[in-house]
Amino acid sequence: MQDNQLSKEEISQLTDADWRERLSSEEYYVMREKGTERPFTGVYNDVNDEGIYRCKGCGAKLFDADNKFDAGCGWPSFDQGIDNAAIDEHEDNSLGMRRTEVTCSNCGAHLGHVFPDGPRETTGMRYCINSVSIDLDKSAK
């Protein structure tokens, strides 16, 4: 996979119809409507291949596969983003819960949530990410 990340300018030109054309209905539901995929159904839940996970919406680098771990929660989990600028965090009080939403800092796509119950020997954080929001670039490192 080439580094063909969309620029902020290109993203700003995308309409809702463009997003619907670029993404499958499930990807659109998760990434643009802040939905979630069912646990243990995502393609990357049990994948342990090397590479870089990119945003499905814009191609931005989000997570290094070296930071992926099995949290047993049913979604791919990472203890940190690829860098401090890759992902944004937002307070999420939907569904009667208080959580921290994680979005792609480049295109704003909903990725999942972050929780403070990750591996204590690393960051202590668990970025719980929907597989439909990411693509594994095995050629990147």
PDB file of C-alpha atoms in Angstrom:
ATOM      1  CA  MET A   1       0.000   0.000   0.000  1.00  0.00           C
ATOM      2  CA  GLN A   2       1.414   3.364  -0.972  1.00  0.00           C
ATOM      3  CA  ASP A   3       1.436   6.372   1.310  1.00  0.00           C
ATOM      4  CA  ASN A   4      -1.517   7.959  -0.465  1.00  0.00           C
ATOM      5  CA  GLN A   5      -2.953   9.762   2.529  1.00  0.00           C
ATOM      6  CA  LEU A   6      -5.581  12.353   1.662  1.00  0.00           C
ATOM      7  CA  SER A   7      -4.628  15.908   2.519  1.00  0.00           C
ATOM      8  CA  LYS A   8      -6.746  18.105   4.796  1.00  0.00           C
ATOM      9  CA  GLU A   9      -7.683  20.120   1.701  1.00  0.00           C
ATOM     10  CA  GLU A  10      -8.853  16.996  -0.164  1.00  0.00           C
ATOM     11  CA  ILE A  11     -10.843  15.895   2.887  1.00  0.00           C
ATOM     12  CA  SER A  12     -12.517  19.296   3.206  1.00  0.00           C
ATOM     13  CA  GLN A  13     -13.841  18.890  -0.362  1.00  0.00           C
ATOM     14  CA  LEU A  14     -15.556  15.564   0.380  1.00  0.00           C
ATOM     15  CA  THR A  15     -19.341  15.696   0.667  1.00  0.00           C
ATOM     16  CA  ASP A  16     -21.514  13.230   2.538  1.00  0.00           C
ATOM     17  CA  ALA A  17     -22.251  11.594  -0.830  1.00  0.00           C
ATOM     18  CA  ASP A  18     -18.506  11.255  -1.463  1.00  0.00           C
ATOM     19  CA  TRP A  19     -18.021   9.533   1.890  1.00  0.00           C
ATOM     20  CA  ARG A  20     -20.916   7.167   1.135  1.00  0.00           C
ATOM     21  CA  GLU A  21     -19.274   6.303  -2.190  1.00  0.00           C
ATOM     22  CA  ARG A  22     -15.807   5.785  -0.654  1.00  0.00           C
ATOM     23  CA  LEU A  23     -16.970   3.626   2.259  1.00  0.00           C
ATOM     24  CA  SER A  24     -19.116   0.501   2.555  1.00  0.00           C
ATOM     25  CA  SER A  25     -22.388   0.911   4.457  1.00  0.00           C
ATOM     26  CA  GLU A  26     -20.846  -0.596   7.625  1.00  0.00           C
ATOM     27  CA  GLU A  27     -17.715   1.565   7.319  1.00  0.00           C
ATOM     28  CA  TYR A  28     -19.890   4.656   6.859  1.00  0.00           C
ATOM     29  CA  TYR A  29     -22.029   3.731   9.881  1.00  0.00           C
ATOM     30  CA  VAL A  30     -18.975   3.302  12.126  1.00  0.00           C
ATOM     31  CA  MET A  31     -16.701   6.043  10.791  1.00  0.00           C
ATOM     32  CA  ARG A  32     -19.169   8.815   9.958  1.00  0.00           C
ATOM     33  CA  GLU A  33     -22.101   8.024  12.297  1.00  0.00           C
ATOM     34  CA  LYS A  34     -20.014   6.890  15.299  1.00  0.00           C
ATOM     35  CA  GLY A  35     -21.326   3.347  15.285  1.00  0.00           C
ATOM     36  CA  THR A  36     -19.520   0.178  16.293  1.00  0.00           C
ATOM     37  CA  GLU A  37     -19.044  -3.265  14.835  1.00  0.00           C
ATOM     38  CA  ARG A  38     -20.111  -6.308  16.822  1.00  0.00           C
ATOM     39  CA  PRO A  39     -17.369  -7.733  19.092  1.00  0.00           C
ATOM     40  CA  PHE A  40     -15.257 -10.594  17.747  1.00  0.00           C
ATOM     41  CA  THR A  41     -16.454  -9.985  14.151  1.00  0.00           C
ATOM     42  CA  GLY A  42     -13.766  -7.604  12.882  1.00  0.00           C
ATOM     43  CA  VAL A  43     -11.137  -8.813  10.443  1.00  0.00           C
ATOM     44  CA  TYR A  44      -8.235  -7.475  12.567  1.00  0.00           C
ATOM     45  CA  ASN A  45      -9.326  -8.800  15.958  1.00  0.00           C
ATOM     46  CA  ASP A  46      -7.035 -11.859  15.783  1.00  0.00           C
ATOM     47  CA  VAL A  47      -4.414 -10.590  13.298  1.00  0.00           C
ATOM     48  CA  ASN A  48      -0.817 -10.347  14.525  1.00  0.00           C
ATOM     49  CA  ASP A  49       0.946  -9.387  11.284  1.00  0.00           C
ATOM     50  CA  GLU A  50       3.574  -6.643  11.174  1.00  0.00           C
ATOM     51  CA  GLY A  51       2.866  -3.301   9.566  1.00  0.00           C
ATOM     52  CA  ILE A  52       1.083  -0.024  10.093  1.00  0.00           C
ATOM     53  CA  TYR A  53      -2.651   0.368  10.578  1.00  0.00           C
ATOM     54  CA  ARG A  54      -4.058   3.238   8.515  1.00  0.00           C
ATOM     55  CA  CYS A  55      -7.356   5.068   8.575  1.00  0.00           C
ATOM     56  CA  LYS A  56      -9.786   3.453   6.130  1.00  0.00           C
ATOM     57  CA  GLY A  57     -11.215   6.880   5.317  1.00  0.00           C
ATOM     58  CA  CYS A  58      -8.108   8.874   4.459  1.00  0.00           C
ATOM     59  CA  GLY A  59      -5.039   6.613   4.618  1.00  0.00           C
ATOM     60  CA  ALA A  60      -3.419   8.346   7.599  1.00  0.00           C
ATOM     61  CA  LYS A  61      -1.030   6.242   9.699  1.00  0.00           C
ATOM     62  CA  LEU A  62      -2.701   5.522  13.060  1.00  0.00           C
ATOM     63  CA  PHE A  63      -1.192   2.522  14.869  1.00  0.00           C
ATOM     64  CA  ASP A  64       1.960   0.418  14.651  1.00  0.00           C
ATOM     65  CA  ALA A  65       1.244  -3.326  14.742  1.00  0.00           C
ATOM     66  CA  ASP A  66       4.011  -3.614  17.379  1.00  0.00           C
ATOM     67  CA  ASN A  67       1.642  -1.837  19.783  1.00  0.00           C
ATOM     68  CA  LYS A  68      -1.270  -4.250  19.221  1.00  0.00           C
ATOM     69  CA  PHE A  69      -2.194  -6.650  22.009  1.00  0.00           C
ATOM     70  CA  ASP A  70      -4.949  -9.151  22.779  1.00  0.00           C
ATOM     71  CA  ALA A  71      -7.254  -7.463  25.262  1.00  0.00           C
ATOM     72  CA  GLY A  72      -9.896 -10.181  24.901  1.00  0.00           C
ATOM     73  CA  CYS A  73     -12.549  -7.508  24.351  1.00  0.00           C
ATOM     74  CA  GLY A  74     -13.477  -8.461  20.780  1.00  0.00           C
ATOM     75  CA  TRP A  75     -11.894  -5.503  18.994  1.00  0.00           C
ATOM     76  CA  PRO A  76      -8.313  -4.844  17.893  1.00  0.00           C
ATOM     77  CA  SER A  77      -6.533  -3.140  20.789  1.00  0.00           C
ATOM     78  CA  PHE A  78      -3.418  -0.983  20.854  1.00  0.00           C
ATOM     79  CA  ASP A  79      -1.571   0.577  23.799  1.00  0.00           C
ATOM     80  CA  GLN A  80      -0.778   3.803  21.898  1.00  0.00           C
ATOM     81  CA  GLY A  81      -1.143   5.606  18.590  1.00  0.00           C
ATOM     82  CA  ILE A  82       1.699   5.787  16.085  1.00  0.00           C
ATOM     83  CA  ASP A  83       2.429   9.312  17.351  1.00  0.00           C
ATOM     84  CA  ASN A  84       0.749  11.978  19.450  1.00  0.00           C
ATOM     85  CA  ALA A  85      -0.723  13.712  16.395  1.00  0.00           C
ATOM     86  CA  ALA A  86      -2.324  10.670  14.710  1.00  0.00           C
ATOM     87  CA  ILE A  87      -5.472  10.433  16.796  1.00  0.00           C
ATOM     88  CA  ASP A  88      -7.721  12.842  18.653  1.00  0.00           C
ATOM     89  CA  GLU A  89      -9.655  12.122  21.821  1.00  0.00           C
ATOM     90  CA  HIS A  90     -13.097  13.496  22.677  1.00  0.00           C
ATOM     91  CA  GLU A  91     -15.418  13.120  25.631  1.00  0.00           C
ATOM     92  CA  ASP A  92     -18.299  10.789  24.744  1.00  0.00           C
ATOM     93  CA  ASN A  93     -21.341  10.693  27.021  1.00  0.00           C
ATOM     94  CA  SER A  94     -23.585   8.744  24.625  1.00  0.00           C
ATOM     95  CA  LEU A  95     -25.487   5.613  25.592  1.00  0.00           C
ATOM     96  CA  GLY A  96     -25.533   6.678  29.240  1.00  0.00           C
ATOM     97  CA  MET A  97     -21.794   6.058  29.590  1.00  0.00           C
ATOM     98  CA  ARG A  98     -18.791   8.310  30.069  1.00  0.00           C
ATOM     99  CA  ARG A  99     -16.071   7.281  27.629  1.00  0.00           C
ATOM    100  CA  THR A 100     -13.301   8.794  25.538  1.00  0.00           C
ATOM    101  CA  GLU A 101     -13.887   8.581  21.790  1.00  0.00           C
ATOM    102  CA  VAL A 102     -10.916   8.194  19.442  1.00  0.00           C
ATOM    103  CA  THR A 103     -10.982   9.785  15.973  1.00  0.00           C
ATOM    104  CA  CYS A 104      -8.526  10.120  13.099  1.00  0.00           C
ATOM    105  CA  SER A 105      -6.910  13.532  13.476  1.00  0.00           C
ATOM    106  CA  ASN A 106      -6.643  13.857   9.689  1.00  0.00           C
ATOM    107  CA  CYS A 107     -10.243  13.192   8.581  1.00  0.00           C
ATOM    108  CA  GLY A 108     -12.215  13.026  11.830  1.00  0.00           C
ATOM    109  CA  ALA A 109     -13.378   9.425  11.304  1.00  0.00           C
ATOM    110  CA  HIS A 110     -14.651   7.632  14.404  1.00  0.00           C
ATOM    111  CA  LEU A 111     -12.248   4.788  15.232  1.00  0.00           C
ATOM    112  CA  GLY A 112     -13.407   3.555  18.627  1.00  0.00           C
ATOM    113  CA  HIS A 113     -12.678   4.418  22.260  1.00  0.00           C
ATOM    114  CA  VAL A 114      -9.720   4.483  24.637  1.00  0.00           C
ATOM    115  CA  PHE A 115      -9.780   3.073  28.170  1.00  0.00           C
ATOM    116  CA  PRO A 116      -7.219   3.200  31.021  1.00  0.00           C
ATOM    117  CA  ASP A 117      -7.121  -0.600  31.443  1.00  0.00           C
ATOM    118  CA  GLY A 118      -4.358  -1.540  28.999  1.00  0.00           C
ATOM    119  CA  PRO A 119      -1.027  -3.263  29.720  1.00  0.00           C
ATOM    120  CA  ARG A 120       0.546  -1.770  32.839  1.00  0.00           C
ATOM    121  CA  GLU A 121       4.036  -2.609  31.623  1.00  0.00           C
ATOM    122  CA  THR A 122       3.612  -0.191  28.696  1.00  0.00           C
ATOM    123  CA  THR A 123       1.202   2.760  28.611  1.00  0.00           C
ATOM    124  CA  GLY A 124      -1.706   1.364  30.621  1.00  0.00           C
ATOM    125  CA  MET A 125      -4.042   2.422  27.814  1.00  0.00           C
ATOM    126  CA  ARG A 126      -6.318   0.301  25.596  1.00  0.00           C
ATOM    127  CA  TYR A 127      -7.291   1.866  22.283  1.00  0.00           C
ATOM    128  CA  CYS A 128     -10.264  -0.314  21.351  1.00  0.00           C
ATOM    129  CA  ILE A 129     -10.619   0.132  17.575  1.00  0.00           C
ATOM    130  CA  ASN A 130     -13.216  -1.008  15.042  1.00  0.00           C
ATOM    131  CA  SER A 131     -11.641  -3.166  12.300  1.00  0.00           C
ATOM    132  CA  VAL A 132     -13.825  -1.479   9.668  1.00  0.00           C
ATOM    133  CA  SER A 133     -12.123   1.845  10.486  1.00  0.00           C
ATOM    134  CA  ILE A 134      -8.595   0.649   9.702  1.00  0.00           C
ATOM    135  CA  ASP A 135      -6.490  -1.070   7.028  1.00  0.00           C
ATOM    136  CA  LEU A 136      -3.264  -2.969   7.734  1.00  0.00           C
ATOM    137  CA  ASP A 137      -0.420  -1.815   5.490  1.00  0.00           C
ATOM    138  CA  LYS A 138       2.003  -4.751   5.685  1.00  0.00           C
ATOM    139  CA  SER A 139       4.536  -3.000   3.463  1.00  0.00           C
ATOM    140  CA  ALA A 140       4.982  -0.049   5.839  1.00  0.00           C
ATOM    141  CA  LYS A 141       7.470   0.017   8.687  1.00  0.00           C
TER     142      LYS A 141
END
